[in-house]
PDB file of C-alpha atoms in Angstrom:
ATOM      1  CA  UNK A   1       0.000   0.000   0.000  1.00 41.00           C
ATOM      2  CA  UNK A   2       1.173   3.388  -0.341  1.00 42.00           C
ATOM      3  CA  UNK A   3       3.240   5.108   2.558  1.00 46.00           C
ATOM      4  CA  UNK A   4       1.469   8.195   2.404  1.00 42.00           C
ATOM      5  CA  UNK A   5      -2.295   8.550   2.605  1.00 44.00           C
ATOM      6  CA  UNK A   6      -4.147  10.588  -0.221  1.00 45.00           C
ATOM      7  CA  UNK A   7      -4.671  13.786   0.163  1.00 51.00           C
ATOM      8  CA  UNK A   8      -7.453  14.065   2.460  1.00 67.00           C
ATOM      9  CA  UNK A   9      -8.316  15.815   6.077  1.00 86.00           C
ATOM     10  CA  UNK A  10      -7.454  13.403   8.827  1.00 90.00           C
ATOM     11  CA  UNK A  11      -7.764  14.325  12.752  1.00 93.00           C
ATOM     12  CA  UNK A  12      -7.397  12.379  16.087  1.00 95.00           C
ATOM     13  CA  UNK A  13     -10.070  12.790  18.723  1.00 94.00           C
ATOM     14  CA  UNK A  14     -10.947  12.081  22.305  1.00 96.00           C
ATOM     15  CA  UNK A  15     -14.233  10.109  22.606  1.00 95.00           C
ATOM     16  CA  UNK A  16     -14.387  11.066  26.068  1.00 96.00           C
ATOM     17  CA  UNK A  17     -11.712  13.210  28.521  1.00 95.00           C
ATOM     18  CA  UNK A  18     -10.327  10.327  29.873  1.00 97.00           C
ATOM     19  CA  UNK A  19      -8.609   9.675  26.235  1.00 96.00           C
ATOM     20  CA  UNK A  20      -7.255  13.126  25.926  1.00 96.00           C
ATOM     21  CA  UNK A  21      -3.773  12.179  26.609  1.00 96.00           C
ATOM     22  CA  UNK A  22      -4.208   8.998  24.536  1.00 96.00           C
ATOM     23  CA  UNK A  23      -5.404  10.944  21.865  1.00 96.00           C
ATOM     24  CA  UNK A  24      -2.641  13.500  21.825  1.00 96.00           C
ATOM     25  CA  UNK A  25      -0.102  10.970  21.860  1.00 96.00           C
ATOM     26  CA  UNK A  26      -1.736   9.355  18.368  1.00 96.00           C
ATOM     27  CA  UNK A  27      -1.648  13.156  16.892  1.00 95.00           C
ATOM     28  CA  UNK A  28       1.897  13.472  17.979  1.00 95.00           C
ATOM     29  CA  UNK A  29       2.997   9.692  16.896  1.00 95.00           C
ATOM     30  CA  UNK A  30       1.334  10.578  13.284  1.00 94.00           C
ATOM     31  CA  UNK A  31       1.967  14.123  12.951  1.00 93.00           C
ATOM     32  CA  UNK A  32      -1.985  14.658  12.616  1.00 93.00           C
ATOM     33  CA  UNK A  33      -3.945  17.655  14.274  1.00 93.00           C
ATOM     34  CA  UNK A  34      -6.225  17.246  17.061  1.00 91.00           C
ATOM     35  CA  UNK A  35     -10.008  17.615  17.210  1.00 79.00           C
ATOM     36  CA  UNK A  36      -9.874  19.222  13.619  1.00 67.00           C
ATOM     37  CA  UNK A  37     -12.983  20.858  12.013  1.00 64.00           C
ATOM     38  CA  UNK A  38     -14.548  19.470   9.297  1.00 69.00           C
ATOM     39  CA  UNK A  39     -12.475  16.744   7.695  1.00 78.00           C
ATOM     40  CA  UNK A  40     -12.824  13.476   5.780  1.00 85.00           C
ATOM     41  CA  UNK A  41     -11.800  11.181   8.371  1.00 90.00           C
ATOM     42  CA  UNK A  42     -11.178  10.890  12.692  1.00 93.00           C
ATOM     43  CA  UNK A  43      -9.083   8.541  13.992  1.00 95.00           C
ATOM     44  CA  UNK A  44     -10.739   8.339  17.605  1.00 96.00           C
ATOM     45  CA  UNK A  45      -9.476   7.184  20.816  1.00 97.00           C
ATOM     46  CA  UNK A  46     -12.342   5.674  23.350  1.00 96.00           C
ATOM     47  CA  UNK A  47     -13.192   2.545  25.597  1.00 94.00           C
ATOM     48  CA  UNK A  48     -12.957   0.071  22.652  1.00 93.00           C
ATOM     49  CA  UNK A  49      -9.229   1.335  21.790  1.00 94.00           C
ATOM     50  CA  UNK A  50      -8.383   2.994  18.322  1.00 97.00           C
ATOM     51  CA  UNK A  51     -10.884   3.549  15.701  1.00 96.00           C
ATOM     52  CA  UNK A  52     -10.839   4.989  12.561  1.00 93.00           C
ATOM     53  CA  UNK A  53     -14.228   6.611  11.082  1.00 91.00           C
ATOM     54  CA  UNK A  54     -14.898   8.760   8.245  1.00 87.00           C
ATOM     55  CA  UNK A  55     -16.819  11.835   8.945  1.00 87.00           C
ATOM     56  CA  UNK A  56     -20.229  12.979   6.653  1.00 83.00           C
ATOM     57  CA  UNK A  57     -24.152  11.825   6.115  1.00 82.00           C
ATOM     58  CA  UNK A  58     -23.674   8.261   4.547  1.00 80.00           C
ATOM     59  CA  UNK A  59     -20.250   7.601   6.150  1.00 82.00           C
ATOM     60  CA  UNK A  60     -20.186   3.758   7.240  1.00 84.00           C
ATOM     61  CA  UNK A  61     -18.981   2.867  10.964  1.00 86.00           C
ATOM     62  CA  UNK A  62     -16.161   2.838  12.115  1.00 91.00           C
ATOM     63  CA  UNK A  63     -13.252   0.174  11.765  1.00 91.00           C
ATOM     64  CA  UNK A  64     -10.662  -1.222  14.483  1.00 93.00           C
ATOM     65  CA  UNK A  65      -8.764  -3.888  15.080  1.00 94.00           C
ATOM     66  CA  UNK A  66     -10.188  -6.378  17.573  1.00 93.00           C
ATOM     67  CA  UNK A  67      -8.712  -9.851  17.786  1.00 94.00           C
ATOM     68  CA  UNK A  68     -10.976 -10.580  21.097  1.00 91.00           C
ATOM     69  CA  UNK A  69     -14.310 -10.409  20.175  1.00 84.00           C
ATOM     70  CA  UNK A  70     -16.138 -10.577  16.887  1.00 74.00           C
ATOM     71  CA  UNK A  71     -15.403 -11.900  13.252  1.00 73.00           C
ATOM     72  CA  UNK A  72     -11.859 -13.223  14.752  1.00 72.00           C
ATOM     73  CA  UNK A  73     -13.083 -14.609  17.782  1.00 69.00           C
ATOM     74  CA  UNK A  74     -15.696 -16.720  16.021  1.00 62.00           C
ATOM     75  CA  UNK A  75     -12.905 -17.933  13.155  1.00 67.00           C
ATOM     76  CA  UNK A  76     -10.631 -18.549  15.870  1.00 70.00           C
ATOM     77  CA  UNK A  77     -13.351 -21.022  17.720  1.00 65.00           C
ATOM     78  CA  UNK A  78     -14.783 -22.603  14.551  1.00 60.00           C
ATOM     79  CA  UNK A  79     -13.009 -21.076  11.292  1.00 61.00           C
ATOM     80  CA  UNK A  80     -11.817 -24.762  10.205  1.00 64.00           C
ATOM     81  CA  UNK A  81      -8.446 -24.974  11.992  1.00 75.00           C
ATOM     82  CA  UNK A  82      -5.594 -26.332   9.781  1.00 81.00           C
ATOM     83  CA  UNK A  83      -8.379 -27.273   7.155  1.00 85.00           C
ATOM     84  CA  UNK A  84      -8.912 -23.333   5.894  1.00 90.00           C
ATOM     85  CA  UNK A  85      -7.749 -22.602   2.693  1.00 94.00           C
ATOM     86  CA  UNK A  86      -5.449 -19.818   3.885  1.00 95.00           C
ATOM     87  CA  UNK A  87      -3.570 -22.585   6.123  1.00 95.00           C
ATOM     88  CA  UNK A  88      -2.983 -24.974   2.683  1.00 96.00           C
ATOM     89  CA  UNK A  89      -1.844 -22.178   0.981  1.00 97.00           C
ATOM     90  CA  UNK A  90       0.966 -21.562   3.566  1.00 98.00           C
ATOM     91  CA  UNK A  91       2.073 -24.810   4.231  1.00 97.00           C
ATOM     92  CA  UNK A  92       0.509 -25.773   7.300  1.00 96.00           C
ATOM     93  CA  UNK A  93       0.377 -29.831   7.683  1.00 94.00           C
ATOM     94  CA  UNK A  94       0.750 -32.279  10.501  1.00 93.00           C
ATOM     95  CA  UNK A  95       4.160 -31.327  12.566  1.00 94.00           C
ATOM     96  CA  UNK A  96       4.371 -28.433   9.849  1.00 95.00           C
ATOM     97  CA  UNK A  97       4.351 -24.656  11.255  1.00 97.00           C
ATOM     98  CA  UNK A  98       6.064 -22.280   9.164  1.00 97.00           C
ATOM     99  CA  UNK A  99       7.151 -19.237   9.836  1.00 98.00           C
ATOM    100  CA  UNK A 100       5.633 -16.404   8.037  1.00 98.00           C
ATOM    101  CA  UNK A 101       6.030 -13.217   7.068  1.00 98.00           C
ATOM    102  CA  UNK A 102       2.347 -11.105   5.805  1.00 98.00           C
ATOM    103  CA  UNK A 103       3.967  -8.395   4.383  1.00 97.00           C
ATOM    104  CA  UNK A 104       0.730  -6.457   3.486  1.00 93.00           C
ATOM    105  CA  UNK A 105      -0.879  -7.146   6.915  1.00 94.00           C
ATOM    106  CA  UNK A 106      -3.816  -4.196   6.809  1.00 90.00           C
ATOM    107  CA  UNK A 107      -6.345  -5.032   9.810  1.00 92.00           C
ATOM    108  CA  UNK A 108      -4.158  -8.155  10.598  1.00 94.00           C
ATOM    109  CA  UNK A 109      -6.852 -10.714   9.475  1.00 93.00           C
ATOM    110  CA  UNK A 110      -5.189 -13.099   7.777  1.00 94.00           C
ATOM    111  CA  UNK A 111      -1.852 -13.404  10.332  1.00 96.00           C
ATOM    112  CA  UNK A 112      -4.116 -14.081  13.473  1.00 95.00           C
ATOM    113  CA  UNK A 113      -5.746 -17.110  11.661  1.00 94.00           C
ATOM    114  CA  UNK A 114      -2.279 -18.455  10.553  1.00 96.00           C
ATOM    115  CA  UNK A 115      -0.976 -17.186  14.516  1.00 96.00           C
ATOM    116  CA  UNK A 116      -3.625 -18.893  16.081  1.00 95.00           C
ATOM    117  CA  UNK A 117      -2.801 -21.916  14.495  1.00 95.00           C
ATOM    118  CA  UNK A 118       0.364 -21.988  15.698  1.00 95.00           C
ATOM    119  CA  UNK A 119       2.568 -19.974  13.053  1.00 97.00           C
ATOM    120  CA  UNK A 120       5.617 -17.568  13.894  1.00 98.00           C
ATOM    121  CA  UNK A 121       4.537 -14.177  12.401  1.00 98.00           C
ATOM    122  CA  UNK A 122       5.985 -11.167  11.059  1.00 98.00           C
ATOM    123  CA  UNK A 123       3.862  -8.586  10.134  1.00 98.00           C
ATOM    124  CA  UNK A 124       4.654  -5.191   8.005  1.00 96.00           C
ATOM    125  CA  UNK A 125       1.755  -2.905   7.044  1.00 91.00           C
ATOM    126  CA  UNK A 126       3.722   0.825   5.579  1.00 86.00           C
ATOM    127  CA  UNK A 127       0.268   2.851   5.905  1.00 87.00           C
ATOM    128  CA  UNK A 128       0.845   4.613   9.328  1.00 90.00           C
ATOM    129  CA  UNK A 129      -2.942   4.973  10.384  1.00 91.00           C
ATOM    130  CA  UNK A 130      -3.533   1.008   9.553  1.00 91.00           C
ATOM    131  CA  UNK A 131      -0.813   0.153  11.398  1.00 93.00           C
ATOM    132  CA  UNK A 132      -1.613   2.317  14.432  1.00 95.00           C
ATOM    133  CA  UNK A 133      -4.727   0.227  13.869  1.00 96.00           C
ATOM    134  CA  UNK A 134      -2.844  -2.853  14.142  1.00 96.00           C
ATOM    135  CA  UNK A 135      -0.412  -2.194  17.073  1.00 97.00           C
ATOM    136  CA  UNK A 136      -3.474  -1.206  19.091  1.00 97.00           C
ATOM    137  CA  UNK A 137      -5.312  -4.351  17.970  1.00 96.00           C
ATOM    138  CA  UNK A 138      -2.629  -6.046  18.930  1.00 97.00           C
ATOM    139  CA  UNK A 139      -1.875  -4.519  22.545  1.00 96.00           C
ATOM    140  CA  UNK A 140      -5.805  -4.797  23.801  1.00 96.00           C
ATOM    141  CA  UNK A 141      -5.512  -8.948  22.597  1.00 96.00           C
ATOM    142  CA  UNK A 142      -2.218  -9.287  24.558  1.00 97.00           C
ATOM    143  CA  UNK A 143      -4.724  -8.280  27.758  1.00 95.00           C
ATOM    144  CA  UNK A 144      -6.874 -11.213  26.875  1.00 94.00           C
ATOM    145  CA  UNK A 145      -6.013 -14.581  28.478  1.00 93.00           C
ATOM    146  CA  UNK A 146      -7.501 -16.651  25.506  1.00 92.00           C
ATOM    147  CA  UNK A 147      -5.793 -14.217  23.060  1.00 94.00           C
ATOM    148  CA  UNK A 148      -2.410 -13.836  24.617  1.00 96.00           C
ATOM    149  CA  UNK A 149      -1.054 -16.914  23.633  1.00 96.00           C
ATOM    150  CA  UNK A 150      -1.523 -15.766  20.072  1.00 96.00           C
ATOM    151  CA  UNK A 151      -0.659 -12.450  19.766  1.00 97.00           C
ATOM    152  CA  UNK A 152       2.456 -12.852  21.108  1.00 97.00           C
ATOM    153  CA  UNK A 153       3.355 -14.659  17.989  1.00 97.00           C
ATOM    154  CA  UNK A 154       3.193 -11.863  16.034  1.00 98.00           C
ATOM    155  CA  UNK A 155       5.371  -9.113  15.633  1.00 97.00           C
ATOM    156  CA  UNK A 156       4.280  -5.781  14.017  1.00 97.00           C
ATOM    157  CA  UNK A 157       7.673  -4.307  11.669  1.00 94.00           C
ATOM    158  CA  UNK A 158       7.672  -0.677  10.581  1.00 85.00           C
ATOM    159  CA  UNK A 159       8.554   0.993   7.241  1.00 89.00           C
ATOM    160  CA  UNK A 160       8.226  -0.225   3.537  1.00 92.00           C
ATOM    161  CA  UNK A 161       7.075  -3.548   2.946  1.00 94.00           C
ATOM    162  CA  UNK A 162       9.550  -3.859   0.030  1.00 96.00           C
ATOM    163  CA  UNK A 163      12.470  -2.004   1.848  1.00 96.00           C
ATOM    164  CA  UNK A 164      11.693  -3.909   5.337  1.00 97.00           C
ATOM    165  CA  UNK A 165      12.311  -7.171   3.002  1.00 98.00           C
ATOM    166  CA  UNK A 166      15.641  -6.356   0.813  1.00 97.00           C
ATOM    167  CA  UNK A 167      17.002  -5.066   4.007  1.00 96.00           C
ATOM    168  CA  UNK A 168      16.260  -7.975   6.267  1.00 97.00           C
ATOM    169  CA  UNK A 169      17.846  -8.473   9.436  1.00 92.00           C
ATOM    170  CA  UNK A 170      18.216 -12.454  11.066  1.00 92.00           C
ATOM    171  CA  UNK A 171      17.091 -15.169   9.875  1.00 96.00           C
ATOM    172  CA  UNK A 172      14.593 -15.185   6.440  1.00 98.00           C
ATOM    173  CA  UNK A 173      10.620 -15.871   6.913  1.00 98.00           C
ATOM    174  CA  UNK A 174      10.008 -19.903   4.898  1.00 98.00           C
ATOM    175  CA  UNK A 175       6.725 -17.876   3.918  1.00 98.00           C
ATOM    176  CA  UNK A 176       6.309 -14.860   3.046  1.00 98.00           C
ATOM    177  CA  UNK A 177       2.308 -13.949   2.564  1.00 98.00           C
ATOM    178  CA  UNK A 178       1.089 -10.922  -0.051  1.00 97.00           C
ATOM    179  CA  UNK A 179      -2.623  -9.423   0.091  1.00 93.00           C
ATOM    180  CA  UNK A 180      -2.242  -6.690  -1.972  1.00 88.00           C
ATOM    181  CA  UNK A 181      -4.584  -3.783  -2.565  1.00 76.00           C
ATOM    182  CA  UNK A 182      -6.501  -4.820  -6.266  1.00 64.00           C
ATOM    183  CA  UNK A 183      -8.663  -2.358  -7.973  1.00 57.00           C
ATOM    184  CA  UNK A 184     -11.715  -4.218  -7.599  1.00 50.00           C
ATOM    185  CA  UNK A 185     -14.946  -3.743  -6.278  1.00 50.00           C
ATOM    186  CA  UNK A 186     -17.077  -6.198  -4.341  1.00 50.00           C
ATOM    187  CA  UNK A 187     -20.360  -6.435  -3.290  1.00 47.00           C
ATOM    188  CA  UNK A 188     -20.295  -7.487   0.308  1.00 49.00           C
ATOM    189  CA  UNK A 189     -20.845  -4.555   3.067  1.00 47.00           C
ATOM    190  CA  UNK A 190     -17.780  -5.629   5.227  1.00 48.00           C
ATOM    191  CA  UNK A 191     -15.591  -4.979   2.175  1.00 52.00           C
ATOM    192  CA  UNK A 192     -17.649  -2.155   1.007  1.00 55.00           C
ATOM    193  CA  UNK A 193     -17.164  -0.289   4.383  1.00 57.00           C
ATOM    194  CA  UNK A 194     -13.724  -1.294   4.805  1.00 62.00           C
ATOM    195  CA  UNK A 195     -12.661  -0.261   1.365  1.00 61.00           C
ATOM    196  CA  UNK A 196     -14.305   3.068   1.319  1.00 62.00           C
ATOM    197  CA  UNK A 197     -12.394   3.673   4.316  1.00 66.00           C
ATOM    198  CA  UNK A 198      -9.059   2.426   2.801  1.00 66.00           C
ATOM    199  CA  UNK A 199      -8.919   3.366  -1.100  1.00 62.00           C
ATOM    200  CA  UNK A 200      -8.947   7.225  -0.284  1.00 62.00           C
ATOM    201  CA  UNK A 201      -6.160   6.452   2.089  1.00 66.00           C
ATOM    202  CA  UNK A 202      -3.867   3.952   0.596  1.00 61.00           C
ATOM    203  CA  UNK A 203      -4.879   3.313  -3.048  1.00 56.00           C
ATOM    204  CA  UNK A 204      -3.892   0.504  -5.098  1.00 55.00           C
ATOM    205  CA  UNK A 205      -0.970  -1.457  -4.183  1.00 58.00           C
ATOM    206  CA  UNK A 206       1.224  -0.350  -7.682  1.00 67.00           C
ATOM    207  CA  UNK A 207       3.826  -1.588  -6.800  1.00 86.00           C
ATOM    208  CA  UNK A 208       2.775  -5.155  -6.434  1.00 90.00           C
ATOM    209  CA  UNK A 209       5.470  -6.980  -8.974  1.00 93.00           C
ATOM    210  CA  UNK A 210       8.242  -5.414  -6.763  1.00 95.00           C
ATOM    211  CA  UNK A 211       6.355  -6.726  -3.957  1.00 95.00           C
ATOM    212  CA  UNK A 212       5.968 -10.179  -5.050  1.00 97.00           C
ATOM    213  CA  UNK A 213       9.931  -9.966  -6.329  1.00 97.00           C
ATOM    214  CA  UNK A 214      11.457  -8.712  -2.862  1.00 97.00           C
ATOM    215  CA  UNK A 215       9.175 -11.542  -1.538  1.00 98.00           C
ATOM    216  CA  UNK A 216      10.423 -14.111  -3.796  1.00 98.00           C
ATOM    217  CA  UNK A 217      14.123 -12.598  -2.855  1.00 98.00           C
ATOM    218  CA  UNK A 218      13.565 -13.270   0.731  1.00 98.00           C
ATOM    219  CA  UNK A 219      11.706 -16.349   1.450  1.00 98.00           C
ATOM    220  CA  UNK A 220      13.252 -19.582   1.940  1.00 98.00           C
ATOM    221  CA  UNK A 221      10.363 -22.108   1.023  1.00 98.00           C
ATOM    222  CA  UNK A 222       7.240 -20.682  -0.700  1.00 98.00           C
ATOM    223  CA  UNK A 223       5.561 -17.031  -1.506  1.00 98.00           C
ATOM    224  CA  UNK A 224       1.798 -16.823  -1.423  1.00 98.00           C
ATOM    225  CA  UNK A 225       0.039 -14.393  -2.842  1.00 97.00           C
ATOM    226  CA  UNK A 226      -3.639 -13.932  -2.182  1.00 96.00           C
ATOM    227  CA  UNK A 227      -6.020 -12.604  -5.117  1.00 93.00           C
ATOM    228  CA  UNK A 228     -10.030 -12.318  -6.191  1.00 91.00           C
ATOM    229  CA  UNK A 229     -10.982 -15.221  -7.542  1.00 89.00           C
ATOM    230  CA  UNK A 230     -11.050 -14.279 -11.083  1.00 90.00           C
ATOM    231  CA  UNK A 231      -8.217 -11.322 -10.776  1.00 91.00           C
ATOM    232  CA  UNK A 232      -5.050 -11.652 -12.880  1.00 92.00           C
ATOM    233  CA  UNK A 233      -1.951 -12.646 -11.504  1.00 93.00           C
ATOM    234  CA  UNK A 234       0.806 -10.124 -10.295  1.00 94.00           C
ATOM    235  CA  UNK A 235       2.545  -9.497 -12.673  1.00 93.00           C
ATOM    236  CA  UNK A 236       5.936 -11.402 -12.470  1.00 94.00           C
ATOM    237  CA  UNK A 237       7.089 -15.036 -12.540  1.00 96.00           C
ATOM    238  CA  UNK A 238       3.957 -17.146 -12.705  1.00 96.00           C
ATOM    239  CA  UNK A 239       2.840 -19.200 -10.113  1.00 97.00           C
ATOM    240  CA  UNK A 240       2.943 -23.092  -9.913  1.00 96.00           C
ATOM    241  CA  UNK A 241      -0.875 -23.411  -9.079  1.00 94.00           C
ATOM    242  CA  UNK A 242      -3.704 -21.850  -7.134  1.00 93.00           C
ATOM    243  CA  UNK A 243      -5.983 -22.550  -4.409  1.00 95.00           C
ATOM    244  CA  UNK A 244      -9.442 -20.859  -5.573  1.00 93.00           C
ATOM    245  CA  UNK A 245     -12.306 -20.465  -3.036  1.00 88.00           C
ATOM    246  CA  UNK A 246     -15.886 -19.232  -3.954  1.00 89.00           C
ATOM    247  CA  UNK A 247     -14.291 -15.414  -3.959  1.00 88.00           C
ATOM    248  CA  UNK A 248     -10.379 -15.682  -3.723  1.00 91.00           C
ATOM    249  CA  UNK A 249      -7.782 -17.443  -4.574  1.00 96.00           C
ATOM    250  CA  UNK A 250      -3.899 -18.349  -3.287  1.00 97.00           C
ATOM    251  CA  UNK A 251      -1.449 -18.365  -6.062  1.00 98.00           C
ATOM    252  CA  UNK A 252       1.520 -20.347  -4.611  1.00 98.00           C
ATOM    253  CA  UNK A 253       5.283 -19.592  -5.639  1.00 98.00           C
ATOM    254  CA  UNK A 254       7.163 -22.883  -4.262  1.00 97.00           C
ATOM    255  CA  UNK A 255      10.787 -22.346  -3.962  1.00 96.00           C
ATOM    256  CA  UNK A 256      11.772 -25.700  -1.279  1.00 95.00           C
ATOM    257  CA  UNK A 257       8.828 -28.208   0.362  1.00 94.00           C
ATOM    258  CA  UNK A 258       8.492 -27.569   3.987  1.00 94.00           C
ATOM    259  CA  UNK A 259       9.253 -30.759   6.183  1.00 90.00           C
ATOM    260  CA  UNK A 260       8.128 -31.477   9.774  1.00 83.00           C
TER     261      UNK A 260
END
């Protein structure tokens, strides 16, 4: 995604005076003004952590991380376990736990569900507000007692995605995972409210064959790259073969199997 969001008007705001300081910490952090006039989006600071909500008449809700309660806590207790398609597509088998790197992690979906099954993850997202998003997610779930466990498994890298991997530092992710931003418009309202939140602040993910290369660079046993269903692929080397579900696919890159 790109570093810097579009231009649009973007302010951080107490939801009560108990968050002030919170709140001024976030402006400071992302060098954003507080309690702004009229503007195109808020990113607000309140009981249920950090939430970002665009401002005007038909604006949709707002949008935060939450690994505790919700859509994650319900895939976490009966999403499939190692059966998902997302776990295939990594690797995941009997005595097999890969690590992983998502380097387009957004709202941190996909690397909880591969975390909570027992994966080692890195995760990079390069838009600032997202991954304020994220690191809050991630702080309220290391509260949880249930969640703990899993969270701690992840670990949330700054900077460019592509940078952060042709400058990589220890030992190299066997996966590295790639959801990138694809001008494409779907139907459902999760996406729909999600996506009218991110497009004016992120855009399409141009870049993606430099993605997919730096990826391909770095990891050790496969690259995954995660697409609609009837999207081309990235531009680039061409994958082996695909996992396709009823509205996305997994192209796989293989480079070395993964062994228990």
């Amino acid at each position: 995604m790109n570093e810097q969001p579009a231009a649009c008007r973007i302010h951080v705001e107490a939801l009560a005076p108990a968050f002030q300081p919170q709140a001024e910490h976030w402006a400071q952090r992302l060098d954003l003004p507080l309690q702004g006039g009229d503007g195109e989006f808020a990113l607000q600071v309140g009981e249920q952590g950090l939430q970002l909500q665009q401002l005007g008449p038909d604006a949709p809700g707002p949008v935060r991380v939450d690994f505790v309660e919700g859509g994650a806590a319900h895939r976490r207790l009966y999403g499939g376990g190692s059966g998902q398609m997302i776990a295939k597509a990594v690797g995941i088998a009997q005595g097999v736990r890969p690590r992983v790197l998502d380097a387009t992690a957004g709202l941190g979906k996909d690397a909880f569900v591969l975390a909570s099954l027992g994966c080692e993850m890195s995760l990079i997202e390069r838009q600032p507000l997202i991954g304020a998003l994220l690191e809050d997610g991630l702080a309220r779930g290391a509260e949880d007692f249930d969640v703990a466990p899993i969270v701690a498994r992840m670990r949330l890298l700054k900077g460019n995605s592509i940078e952060v991997m042709r400058n990589w530092q220890g030992e190299p992710p066997q996966v590295i995972y790639l959801d990138p931003m694809f001008p494409h418009r779907e139907k459902t309202a999760l996406v729909k409210k999600e996506m009218r939140l991110f497009r004016p602040l992120v855009g399409d993910d141009l870049d993606a064959p430099a993605l997919l290369a730096a990826a391909l660079a770095l990891a050790t046993h496969r690259v995954v790259v995660k697409r609609p269903r009837k999207a081309p692929c990235i531009e680039g080397p061409k994958p082996s073969h695909g996992l396709e579900g009823k509205s996305s696919r997994y192209d796989i890159y293989p480079k070395k199997a993964l062994k228990a």
